[in-house]
Coordinates of C-alpha atoms in Angstrom, one line a residue:
X1 CA 30.9 -4.0 17.7
X2 CA 28.2 -1.6 16.5
X3 CA 29.8 -1.5 13.0
X4 CA 29.9 -5.3 13.0
X5 CA 26.2 -5.5 13.9
X6 CA 25.4 -2.9 11.1
X7 CA 27.3 -5.0 8.6
X8 CA 25.5 -8.1 9.8
X9 CA 22.1 -6.4 9.5
X10 CA 23.0 -5.1 6.0
X11 CA 24.0 -8.5 4.9
X12 CA 20.8 -10.1 6.1
X13 CA 18.8 -7.4 4.4
X14 CA 20.7 -8.0 1.2
X15 CA 19.9 -11.7 1.4
X16 CA 16.2 -10.9 2.0
X17 CA 16.2 -8.6 -1.0
X18 CA 17.9 -11.3 -3.1
X19 CA 15.3 -13.8 -2.1
X20 CA 12.5 -11.3 -3.0
X21 CA 14.1 -10.9 -6.4
X22 CA 14.2 -14.7 -6.9
X23 CA 10.6 -15.0 -5.9
X24 CA 9.6 -12.2 -8.2
X25 CA 11.5 -13.7 -11.1
X26 CA 10.0 -17.2 -10.5
X27 CA 6.6 -15.7 -10.1
X28 CA 6.9 -13.8 -13.3
X29 CA 7.9 -16.9 -15.2
X30 CA 5.0 -19.0 -13.9
X31 CA 2.1 -16.5 -13.4
X32 CA 0.9 -16.8 -17.0
X33 CA 1.1 -20.6 -17.4
X34 CA -0.1 -21.6 -13.9
X35 CA -2.8 -19.0 -13.1
X36 CA -6.4 -20.2 -12.8
X37 CA -7.5 -18.1 -15.7
X38 CA -5.9 -18.4 -19.1
X39 CA -7.2 -15.3 -20.8
X40 CA -10.3 -14.1 -22.6
X41 CA -9.0 -13.8 -26.1
X42 CA -11.4 -16.5 -27.4
X43 CA -14.1 -16.3 -24.7
X44 CA -16.8 -13.7 -24.4
X45 CA -17.7 -12.8 -20.9
X46 CA -21.1 -11.2 -20.8
X47 CA -22.8 -9.0 -18.1
X48 CA -25.1 -11.4 -16.4
X49 CA -28.7 -10.5 -15.9
X50 CA -28.3 -6.8 -15.0
X51 CA -30.2 -4.9 -17.7
X52 CA -32.5 -3.5 -15.0
X53 CA -29.5 -2.3 -13.0
X54 CA -28.2 -0.5 -16.1
X55 CA -31.5 1.3 -16.6
X56 CA -31.7 2.3 -12.9
X57 CA -28.1 3.6 -13.0
X58 CA -28.9 5.6 -16.2
X59 CA -31.9 7.2 -14.4
X60 CA -29.9 8.1 -11.3
X61 CA -27.0 9.3 -13.3
X62 CA -29.3 11.5 -15.4
X63 CA -30.6 13.2 -12.2
X64 CA -27.1 13.7 -10.9
X65 CA -26.2 15.7 -14.1
X66 CA -29.3 17.9 -13.7
X67 CA -28.5 18.5 -10.0
X68 CA -24.9 19.6 -10.7
X69 CA -23.3 16.6 -9.1
X70 CA -21.1 14.1 -11.0
X71 CA -20.6 10.5 -11.9
X72 CA -17.8 8.5 -10.3
X73 CA -16.6 5.1 -11.3
X74 CA -14.9 3.1 -8.5
X75 CA -12.6 0.1 -9.3
X76 CA -11.4 -1.1 -5.9
X77 CA -9.0 -3.8 -4.8
X78 CA -10.5 -6.5 -2.5
X79 CA -9.3 -7.1 1.0
X80 CA -8.3 -4.4 3.5
X81 CA -7.5 -2.0 0.6
X82 CA -11.3 -1.7 0.2
X83 CA -11.8 0.0 3.6
X84 CA -10.5 3.4 2.7
X85 CA -12.0 3.4 -0.8
X86 CA -15.4 2.4 0.6
X87 CA -15.3 5.4 3.0
X88 CA -14.8 7.8 0.1
X89 CA -17.4 6.1 -2.1
X90 CA -20.0 6.3 0.7
X91 CA -19.3 9.9 1.4
X92 CA -19.4 10.8 -2.3
X93 CA -22.8 9.1 -2.4
X94 CA -24.0 11.0 0.6
X95 CA -23.1 14.3 -1.1
X96 CA -25.4 13.5 -4.0
X97 CA -22.9 12.1 -6.6
X98 CA -23.7 9.0 -8.6
X99 CA -21.2 6.3 -7.6
X100 CA -20.8 3.0 -9.4
X101 CA -18.5 0.4 -7.8
X102 CA -17.3 -2.5 -10.0
X103 CA -16.7 -5.7 -8.2
X104 CA -16.2 -9.4 -9.1
X105 CA -19.1 -11.8 -8.4
X106 CA -16.8 -13.8 -6.1
X107 CA -15.1 -11.6 -3.5
X108 CA -13.7 -11.4 0.0
X109 CA -14.6 -8.1 1.6
X110 CA -16.1 -6.0 -1.3
X111 CA -19.8 -5.4 -0.5
X112 CA -22.8 -3.4 -1.7
X113 CA -23.9 -0.2 0.1
X114 CA -26.7 2.2 0.4
X115 CA -24.7 5.2 -0.8
X116 CA -23.4 3.7 -4.0
X117 CA -24.5 1.3 -6.7
X118 CA -22.5 -1.9 -7.4
X119 CA -22.0 -3.7 -10.7
X120 CA -20.6 -7.2 -10.6
X121 CA -18.8 -9.1 -13.4
X122 CA -18.2 -12.8 -13.7
X123 CA -14.8 -14.3 -12.8
X124 CA -13.4 -17.9 -13.3
X125 CA -12.7 -18.7 -9.7
X126 CA -14.8 -19.6 -6.6
X127 CA -14.8 -18.7 -2.9
X128 CA -12.5 -21.7 -2.4
X129 CA -9.7 -19.6 -3.7
X130 CA -9.9 -17.2 -0.8
X131 CA -10.0 -20.1 1.6
X132 CA -6.8 -21.4 0.0
X133 CA -5.2 -18.0 0.3
X134 CA -6.0 -17.9 4.0
X135 CA -4.6 -21.4 4.5
X136 CA -1.4 -20.4 2.7
X137 CA -1.0 -17.4 5.0
X138 CA -1.5 -19.6 8.1
X139 CA 1.0 -22.2 6.7
X140 CA 3.6 -19.5 6.2
X141 CA 3.3 -17.9 9.6
X142 CA 3.1 -21.2 11.5
X143 CA 5.9 -23.0 9.7
X144 CA 9.0 -24.2 11.5
X145 CA 10.4 -25.6 8.3
X146 CA 13.7 -24.9 6.7
X147 CA 14.5 -21.6 4.8
X148 CA 14.1 -23.2 1.4
X149 CA 10.7 -24.7 2.3
X150 CA 9.5 -21.4 3.6
X151 CA 10.7 -19.7 0.4
X152 CA 8.8 -22.3 -1.6
X153 CA 5.6 -21.6 0.4
X154 CA 6.1 -17.8 0.0
X155 CA 6.5 -18.4 -3.8
X156 CA 3.3 -20.5 -3.8
X157 CA 1.4 -17.8 -1.9
X158 CA 2.6 -15.0 -4.2
X159 CA 1.6 -17.1 -7.2
X160 CA -1.9 -17.6 -5.8
X161 CA -2.2 -13.8 -5.2
X162 CA -1.0 -13.1 -8.8
X163 CA -3.5 -15.7 -10.1
X164 CA -6.3 -13.9 -8.3
X165 CA -5.3 -10.4 -9.5
X166 CA -4.6 -11.6 -13.1
X167 CA -7.9 -13.4 -13.3
X168 CA -9.9 -10.5 -12.0
X169 CA -8.1 -8.0 -14.3
X170 CA -8.7 -10.0 -17.5
X171 CA -12.2 -10.8 -16.5
X172 CA -13.0 -7.1 -16.3
X173 CA -10.9 -5.6 -19.1
X174 CA -11.8 -8.3 -21.7
X175 CA -15.5 -8.1 -20.9
X176 CA -16.4 -6.1 -24.0
X177 CA -20.1 -5.7 -23.1
X178 CA -19.3 -4.2 -19.7
X179 CA -16.5 -1.9 -21.0
X180 CA -18.8 -0.6 -23.7
X181 CA -21.5 0.1 -21.1
X182 CA -19.0 2.0 -19.0
X183 CA -17.9 4.0 -22.0
X184 CA -21.5 5.2 -22.6
X185 CA -22.0 6.4 -19.0
X186 CA -19.8 9.5 -19.4
X187 CA -18.2 9.3 -16.0
X188 CA -16.3 12.3 -14.7
X189 CA -13.5 10.3 -13.1
X190 CA -12.3 6.9 -11.9
X191 CA -11.3 6.2 -8.3
X192 CA -9.1 3.2 -8.0
X193 CA -6.3 1.5 -6.0
X194 CA -3.4 1.1 -8.4
X195 CA -1.9 -1.8 -6.5
X196 CA -4.3 -3.8 -8.7
X197 CA -3.9 -1.6 -11.8
X198 CA -7.1 -2.7 -13.5
X199 CA -8.8 0.6 -12.8
X200 CA -5.8 2.5 -14.0
X201 CA -5.8 0.7 -17.3
X202 CA -9.6 1.1 -17.6
X203 CA -9.4 4.8 -16.9
X204 CA -6.7 5.2 -19.5
X205 CA -8.8 3.3 -22.1
X206 CA -11.9 5.4 -21.3
X207 CA -9.9 8.7 -21.4
X208 CA -11.0 9.5 -17.9
X209 CA -9.0 11.3 -15.2
X210 CA -7.8 8.8 -12.6
X211 CA -7.7 9.3 -8.8
X212 CA -5.4 6.8 -7.1
X213 CA -5.9 5.8 -3.5
X214 CA -3.1 3.8 -2.0
X215 CA -0.5 3.4 0.7
X216 CA 2.4 2.9 -1.7
X217 CA 3.5 0.7 -4.6
X218 CA 6.3 -1.9 -4.6
X219 CA 9.8 -1.1 -5.9
X220 CA 9.2 2.6 -5.6
X221 CA 6.8 2.6 -8.6
X222 CA 4.8 5.5 -7.1
X223 CA 7.9 7.8 -7.0
X224 CA 8.7 6.7 -10.6
X225 CA 5.2 7.3 -11.8
X226 CA 5.0 10.8 -10.2
X227 CA 8.5 11.7 -11.5
X228 CA 9.3 12.7 -7.9
X229 CA 12.8 12.7 -6.4
X230 CA 13.3 9.8 -4.1
X231 CA 16.9 10.1 -2.8
X232 CA 18.2 6.9 -1.2
X233 CA 20.5 9.0 1.1
X234 CA 17.6 9.5 3.5
X235 CA 14.5 7.8 2.1
X236 CA 14.5 4.2 3.4
X237 CA 13.6 1.5 0.8
X238 CA 11.1 -1.3 1.2
X239 CA 12.2 -4.4 3.1
X240 CA 15.3 -2.8 4.6
X241 CA 13.5 -1.8 7.9
X242 CA 15.7 1.3 8.0
X243 CA 14.8 4.7 9.4
X244 CA 15.7 8.0 7.8
X245 CA 18.8 8.3 10.0
X246 CA 21.0 5.7 8.4
X247 CA 24.7 4.9 9.2
X248 CA 27.1 4.4 6.3
X249 CA 26.5 0.6 5.9
X250 CA 22.8 1.1 5.9
X251 CA 23.1 3.8 3.3
X252 CA 25.2 1.4 1.2
X253 CA 22.5 -1.2 1.4
X254 CA 19.8 1.4 0.7
X255 CA 21.6 2.6 -2.4
X256 CA 22.0 -1.0 -3.6
X257 CA 18.2 -1.6 -3.2
X258 CA 17.5 1.7 -4.9
X259 CA 19.6 0.6 -7.9
X260 CA 17.8 -2.8 -8.0
X261 CA 14.3 -1.4 -7.8
X262 CA 14.0 -0.8 -11.6
X263 CA 14.8 -4.5 -12.1
X264 CA 12.2 -5.5 -9.5
X265 CA 9.6 -3.2 -11.2
X266 CA 10.3 -4.8 -14.5
X267 CA 9.8 -8.3 -13.1
X268 CA 6.7 -7.4 -11.0
X269 CA 4.9 -5.4 -13.7
X270 CA 5.8 -7.1 -16.9
X271 CA 2.5 -9.1 -16.9
X272 CA 0.5 -5.9 -16.5
X273 CA 2.5 -4.3 -19.3
X274 CA 1.5 -7.3 -21.4
X275 CA -2.2 -7.3 -20.6
X276 CA -2.4 -3.5 -20.9
X277 CA -0.8 -3.6 -24.4
X278 CA -3.2 -6.4 -25.5
X279 CA -6.2 -4.5 -24.1
X280 CA -5.2 -1.1 -25.5
X281 CA -3.9 -2.7 -28.7
X282 CA -0.6 -0.8 -28.6
X283 CA 2.7 -1.2 -26.8
X284 CA 2.5 0.5 -23.5
X285 CA 4.0 0.2 -20.0
X286 CA 2.4 0.5 -16.6
X287 CA 4.8 3.3 -15.8
X288 CA 3.3 5.3 -18.6
X289 CA -0.3 4.5 -17.6
X290 CA 0.3 5.3 -13.9
X291 CA 2.0 8.6 -14.7
X292 CA -1.3 9.9 -16.2
X293 CA -3.0 10.1 -12.8
X294 CA -4.7 13.3 -12.0
X295 CA -4.3 13.0 -8.2
X296 CA -2.6 10.5 -5.8
X297 CA -4.5 10.1 -2.5
X298 CA -1.8 8.6 -0.4
X299 CA -2.7 6.9 2.9
X300 CA 0.4 8.5 4.4
X301 CA 1.1 10.7 7.4
X302 CA 4.4 12.1 8.6
X303 CA 3.5 11.3 12.2
X304 CA 4.4 7.7 11.2
X305 CA 6.3 8.0 7.9
X306 CA 9.7 9.6 7.5
X307 CA 9.7 13.0 5.6
X308 CA 10.4 12.7 1.9
X309 CA 9.7 14.7 -1.3
X310 CA 6.2 14.5 -2.7
X311 CA 4.8 15.5 -6.1
X312 CA 2.3 18.5 -6.3
X313 CA -0.6 16.1 -7.2
X314 CA 0.0 14.0 -4.1
X315 CA -2.4 14.4 -1.2
X316 CA -1.9 12.8 2.3
X317 CA -5.1 11.2 3.7
X318 CA -3.9 8.7 6.2
X319 CA -6.4 7.8 9.0
X320 CA -9.5 8.7 7.0
X321 CA -11.2 5.5 8.1
X322 CA -10.7 6.0 11.9
X323 CA -12.2 9.4 12.4
X324 CA -15.6 8.2 13.4
X325 CA -16.4 5.3 15.8
X326 CA -19.7 3.5 16.0
X327 CA -21.4 2.3 19.2
X328 CA -20.4 -1.2 20.1
X329 CA -23.0 -4.1 20.0
X330 CA -24.5 -4.9 23.3
X331 CA -22.7 -8.2 23.7
X332 CA -19.3 -6.7 23.0
X333 CA -20.1 -3.6 25.1
X334 CA -20.9 -5.7 28.1
X335 CA -17.7 -7.7 27.8
X336 CA -15.7 -4.4 27.6
X337 CA -17.5 -2.6 30.4
X338 CA -17.0 -5.4 32.9
X339 CA -13.2 -5.0 32.7
X340 CA -11.7 -3.2 35.6
X341 CA -8.2 -3.1 34.0
X342 CA -9.1 -2.2 30.4
X343 CA -9.2 -4.2 27.2
X344 CA -6.7 -5.5 24.7
X345 CA -7.7 -5.6 21.0
X346 CA -6.0 -8.5 19.0
X347 CA -6.1 -9.2 15.3
X348 CA -3.6 -10.3 12.7
X349 CA -5.6 -9.1 9.7
X350 CA -8.1 -10.5 7.2
X351 CA -5.7 -13.1 5.7
X352 CA -4.7 -14.7 9.0
X353 CA -8.0 -15.3 10.9
X354 CA -6.5 -18.4 12.5
X355 CA -3.1 -19.9 13.3
X356 CA -1.6 -23.3 14.2
X357 CA -2.8 -24.7 17.6
X358 CA 0.7 -24.6 19.1
X359 CA 1.0 -20.9 18.3
X360 CA -2.5 -20.1 19.5
X361 CA -1.7 -21.9 22.8
X362 CA 1.1 -19.4 23.4
X363 CA -1.4 -16.5 23.2
X364 CA -4.0 -18.3 25.4
X365 CA -1.3 -19.0 28.0
X366 CA -0.1 -15.3 28.0
X367 CA -3.6 -13.9 28.2
X368 CA -4.4 -16.1 31.2
X369 CA -1.6 -14.2 33.1
X370 CA -2.8 -10.7 32.5
X371 CA -5.6 -8.8 34.2
X372 CA -7.0 -7.1 31.1
X373 CA -10.0 -8.4 29.0
X374 CA -8.9 -9.5 25.5
X375 CA -11.0 -9.4 22.3
X376 CA -9.4 -11.6 19.7
X377 CA -10.4 -12.0 16.1
X378 CA -10.0 -15.7 15.8
X379 CA -11.6 -18.3 13.5
X380 CA -9.4 -21.3 14.3
X381 CA -10.0 -24.4 16.4
X382 CA -11.3 -23.3 19.8
X383 CA -9.7 -25.1 22.8
X384 CA -11.8 -26.1 25.8
X385 CA -9.8 -24.2 28.4
X386 CA -10.2 -20.6 27.1
X387 CA -9.2 -18.1 29.8
X388 CA -12.2 -16.3 31.2
X389 CA -10.8 -12.9 30.2
X390 CA -10.7 -13.8 26.5
X391 CA -13.5 -13.3 24.0
X392 CA -13.0 -14.9 20.5
X393 CA -14.9 -13.4 17.6
X394 CA -14.7 -14.2 13.8
X395 CA -14.8 -10.5 13.2
X396 CA -14.2 -7.6 15.5
X397 CA -15.1 -3.9 15.2
X398 CA -11.5 -3.0 15.4
X399 CA -11.7 0.8 15.0
X400 CA -14.7 1.1 17.4
X401 CA -12.9 -1.0 20.1
X402 CA -9.7 1.1 19.8
X403 CA -11.8 4.2 20.2
X404 CA -13.2 3.0 23.5
X405 CA -11.7 4.7 26.6
X406 CA -10.9 1.3 28.1
X407 CA -8.5 0.2 25.2
X408 CA -5.1 -0.3 26.8
X409 CA -3.1 -2.1 24.1
X410 CA -3.5 -3.2 20.5
X411 CA -1.8 -6.4 19.3
X412 CA -1.5 -6.1 15.5
X413 CA 0.4 -7.5 12.5
X414 CA 1.4 -4.0 11.4
X415 CA -1.0 -3.4 8.5
X416 CA -1.3 0.2 7.5
X417 CA -5.1 0.6 8.4
X418 CA -4.6 -0.9 11.8
X419 CA -1.5 1.1 12.8
X420 CA -3.2 4.4 11.8
X421 CA -6.2 3.4 13.8
X422 CA -3.9 2.8 16.7
X423 CA -2.3 6.2 16.3
X424 CA -5.7 7.9 15.7
X425 CA -7.0 6.6 19.1
X426 CA -3.7 6.8 20.9
X427 CA -3.4 3.1 21.8
X428 CA 0.1 1.7 22.3
X429 CA 0.9 -1.4 20.2
X430 CA 2.5 -4.8 20.4
X431 CA 3.4 -5.6 16.8
X432 CA 3.9 -9.0 15.2
X433 CA 4.9 -8.4 11.5
X434 CA 4.2 -11.3 9.2
X435 CA 4.9 -10.3 5.6
X436 CA 4.9 -7.5 3.0
X437 CA 5.4 -4.0 4.2
X438 CA 4.5 -4.9 7.8
X439 CA 8.1 -5.1 8.9
X440 CA 8.8 -1.6 7.7
X441 CA 5.6 -0.3 9.3
X442 CA 6.6 -1.8 12.6
X443 CA 10.1 -0.4 12.5
X444 CA 8.7 3.1 12.1
X445 CA 6.5 2.7 15.2
X446 CA 9.3 1.2 17.2
X447 CA 11.6 4.1 16.2
X448 CA 8.9 6.5 17.5
X449 CA 8.7 4.7 20.8
X450 CA 5.0 3.9 20.7
X451 CA 5.2 0.1 20.5
X452 CA 7.1 -3.1 20.9
X453 CA 8.0 -5.6 18.1
X454 CA 7.7 -9.3 18.7
X455 CA 9.0 -12.0 16.3
X456 CA 6.2 -14.5 15.6
X457 CA 8.4 -17.5 15.1
X458 CA 10.5 -17.0 18.2
X459 CA 7.6 -15.8 20.4
X460 CA 6.9 -17.3 23.9
X461 CA 4.2 -16.6 26.5
X462 CA 6.9 -14.8 28.6
X463 CA 7.9 -12.5 25.7
X464 CA 4.3 -11.6 24.9
X465 CA 3.4 -10.9 28.6
X466 CA 6.5 -8.7 28.9
X467 CA 5.7 -6.8 25.8
X468 CA 2.1 -6.2 26.9
X469 CA 3.3 -5.2 30.4
X470 CA 5.7 -2.7 28.8
X471 CA 3.2 -0.9 26.6
X472 CA 0.5 -0.9 29.2
X473 CA 2.4 0.0 32.4
X474 CA 5.4 2.0 31.0
X475 CA 3.9 5.5 30.8
X476 CA 6.4 6.6 28.1
X477 CA 4.6 4.5 25.4
X478 CA 1.2 6.1 26.2
X479 CA 2.7 9.6 26.3
X480 CA 4.5 9.2 23.0
X481 CA 1.4 7.7 21.2
X482 CA -0.7 10.5 22.6
X483 CA 1.7 13.0 21.1
X484 CA 1.6 11.3 17.7
X485 CA -2.2 11.2 17.9
X486 CA -2.3 14.9 18.7
X487 CA -0.1 15.6 15.7
X488 CA -2.2 13.4 13.5
X489 CA -5.4 15.1 14.5
X490 CA -4.1 18.6 14.2
X491 CA -5.0 19.1 10.6
X492 CA -7.0 22.0 8.9
X493 CA -9.3 19.5 7.3
X494 CA -10.4 15.9 8.2
X495 CA -8.7 13.3 6.0
X496 CA -12.0 11.9 4.7
X497 CA -13.2 15.4 3.7
X498 CA -9.8 16.1 2.1
X499 CA -10.1 12.9 0.0
X500 CA -13.6 13.8 -1.1
X501 CA -12.6 17.4 -1.8
X502 CA -9.9 16.3 -4.2
X503 CA -12.1 13.7 -5.8
X504 CA -14.7 16.4 -6.5
X505 CA -11.9 18.7 -7.6
X506 CA -10.8 16.3 -10.3
X507 CA -14.4 15.7 -11.4
X508 CA -15.2 19.4 -11.6
X509 CA -12.1 20.3 -13.6
X510 CA -11.8 17.0 -15.7
X511 CA -8.4 16.4 -14.2
X512 CA -5.5 18.3 -12.6
X513 CA -3.1 18.8 -15.5
X514 CA -1.7 22.0 -13.9
X515 CA -0.3 19.9 -11.0
X516 CA 1.5 17.5 -13.3
X517 CA 5.3 17.9 -13.1
X518 CA 7.1 18.8 -16.4
X519 CA 9.5 16.0 -15.3
X520 CA 7.1 13.6 -17.1
X521 CA 8.2 15.1 -20.4
X522 CA 11.9 14.4 -19.8
X523 CA 13.8 11.2 -20.4
X524 CA 16.2 9.9 -17.7
X525 CA 19.2 11.6 -19.4
X526 CA 17.4 15.0 -19.2
X527 CA 15.9 14.3 -15.8
X528 CA 19.3 14.0 -14.2
X529 CA 20.7 16.9 -16.4
X530 CA 23.4 14.5 -17.8
X531 CA 23.1 16.3 -21.1
X532 CA 23.7 19.6 -19.4
X533 CA 26.6 18.3 -17.4
X534 CA 28.0 16.8 -20.6
X535 CA 27.7 20.0 -22.5
X536 CA 29.3 22.0 -19.6
X537 CA 32.1 19.5 -19.5
X538 CA 32.8 19.9 -23.2
X539 CA 32.7 23.7 -22.9
X540 CA 35.1 23.6 -20.0
X541 CA 37.4 21.3 -21.9
X542 CA 37.3 23.6 -24.9
X543 CA 37.8 26.7 -22.8
X544 CA 40.7 25.0 -21.0
X545 CA 42.3 24.0 -24.4
X546 CA 41.8 27.6 -25.7
X547 CA 43.4 29.0 -22.6
X548 CA 46.3 26.6 -22.8
X549 CA 46.8 27.5 -26.5
X550 CA 46.7 31.2 -25.6
X551 CA 49.2 30.7 -22.8
X552 CA 51.5 28.7 -25.1
X553 CA 51.2 31.4 -27.7
X554 CA 52.0 34.1 -25.1
X555 CA 55.0 32.1 -23.9
X556 CA 56.2 31.7 -27.5
X557 CA 55.8 35.4 -28.1
X558 CA 57.7 36.2 -24.9
X559 CA 60.6 33.9 -25.9
X560 CA 60.8 35.5 -29.3
X561 CA 60.9 39.0 -27.7
X562 CA 63.7 37.9 -25.4
X563 CA 65.7 36.4 -28.3
X564 CA 65.3 39.7 -30.3
X565 CA 66.6 41.7 -27.4
X566 CA 69.6 39.5 -27.0

């Protein structure tokens, strides 16, 4: 029965992977023709009204050079990816460095700050695009439609995200006035998130050392770009939801995904290969560009992730955004303090601030049956009969709430920032994965025994109440999350300080070439030593043939001697 279940799981995972490949292929075919922005080859995008900003930046940058500090260019990705990058940008500013953050005029979460300067550039979309993305996300998670309809919606959602990324990328790279301004500033390094590889392409063009901050790249591109071994025998692949302890059928599927990853990378990155080649005016691939990174700051920690090989220029900085909590606002604090049984923090991420009414009703019904106070990030239609223990907020101070002593449980979609905040503050989790890498994240936490997974589409009030009851009242969940939290905190240097140290390190030394593996200089034939094995095989064949000839000669001589004696 166990073998049958494993085969069944493997088959479903293979179907999932096949669907992903179909989506990627269709997305690649349509992303150029259907994106909101058609390119800048015939259109000049200027830097709007910011001459005074340029002058003030020049003055501050000049002082930083005299004071022995450096200049850092930050090219972030919008959304939750901005959280960690912002923390480093702010800390670099506090330490006296001149930090310039590039951001589009229309944005979701990117914002200005006191510790860094920001520079905006025009883009051909409006705030309505983010509203549409949010609606698409809600449509996907709330749908009870057929598989084909849900695949169609996923394709549409992926297409919208690609439109956004491609429009932003071309708006920046083909803004000749802005790029020329950046070239003249003599930055020491570029800090960027390579999931949106605009910053990586720009750093390559400006001949600046690049510092990548990320959780990971799809289709194993990060392992490929660092030329690091990534054996499928014990390193689980994306979308498989495997652990590092795989049975035979799981390893078969893992190897199949591993073999298909280069195809997925080709499909996913071909547009970026094209735009990079046009911008740099020579044929180049994103693999080649990404492989030039000085340091990879990986939001990764082995308290959650499964052990695997890492390149020498990879630094683990997971949890850098949860180390410090801020005091709660008075209104929120009063709601928290009046709870005798603790609080539950509930959010499904920035892309899903609301959900269909019938799904929201399940949560309201479940929350009415529990004694804890619930703080829920919710921007949907508010019903009239909200339970008295529920507080709805369009935005919640997630990290600060999880750091409060009364936090008893965390209902999350399984995003990387949220789960590391949960680990950091030792709060057991009820996890509702929706899309992307969230299913893999959730599986890791379930395998550690620190949370319960709930299927959003099959969820009921009873299921949700039972899950909350388990993580709150079963002491094993709290004990295990406290152990993970202790392991996570037991580090010689705070993750934020570590990220800043390596950023400054790259700026001081103009890169980190000595950490770059020589594997980058090898082709795949040499990397796997196939030429050596081939040579040794030829030598063995030659030696065997020579030995056989010698033996045959000896036998012939022996026969001749015997004949003479006779």
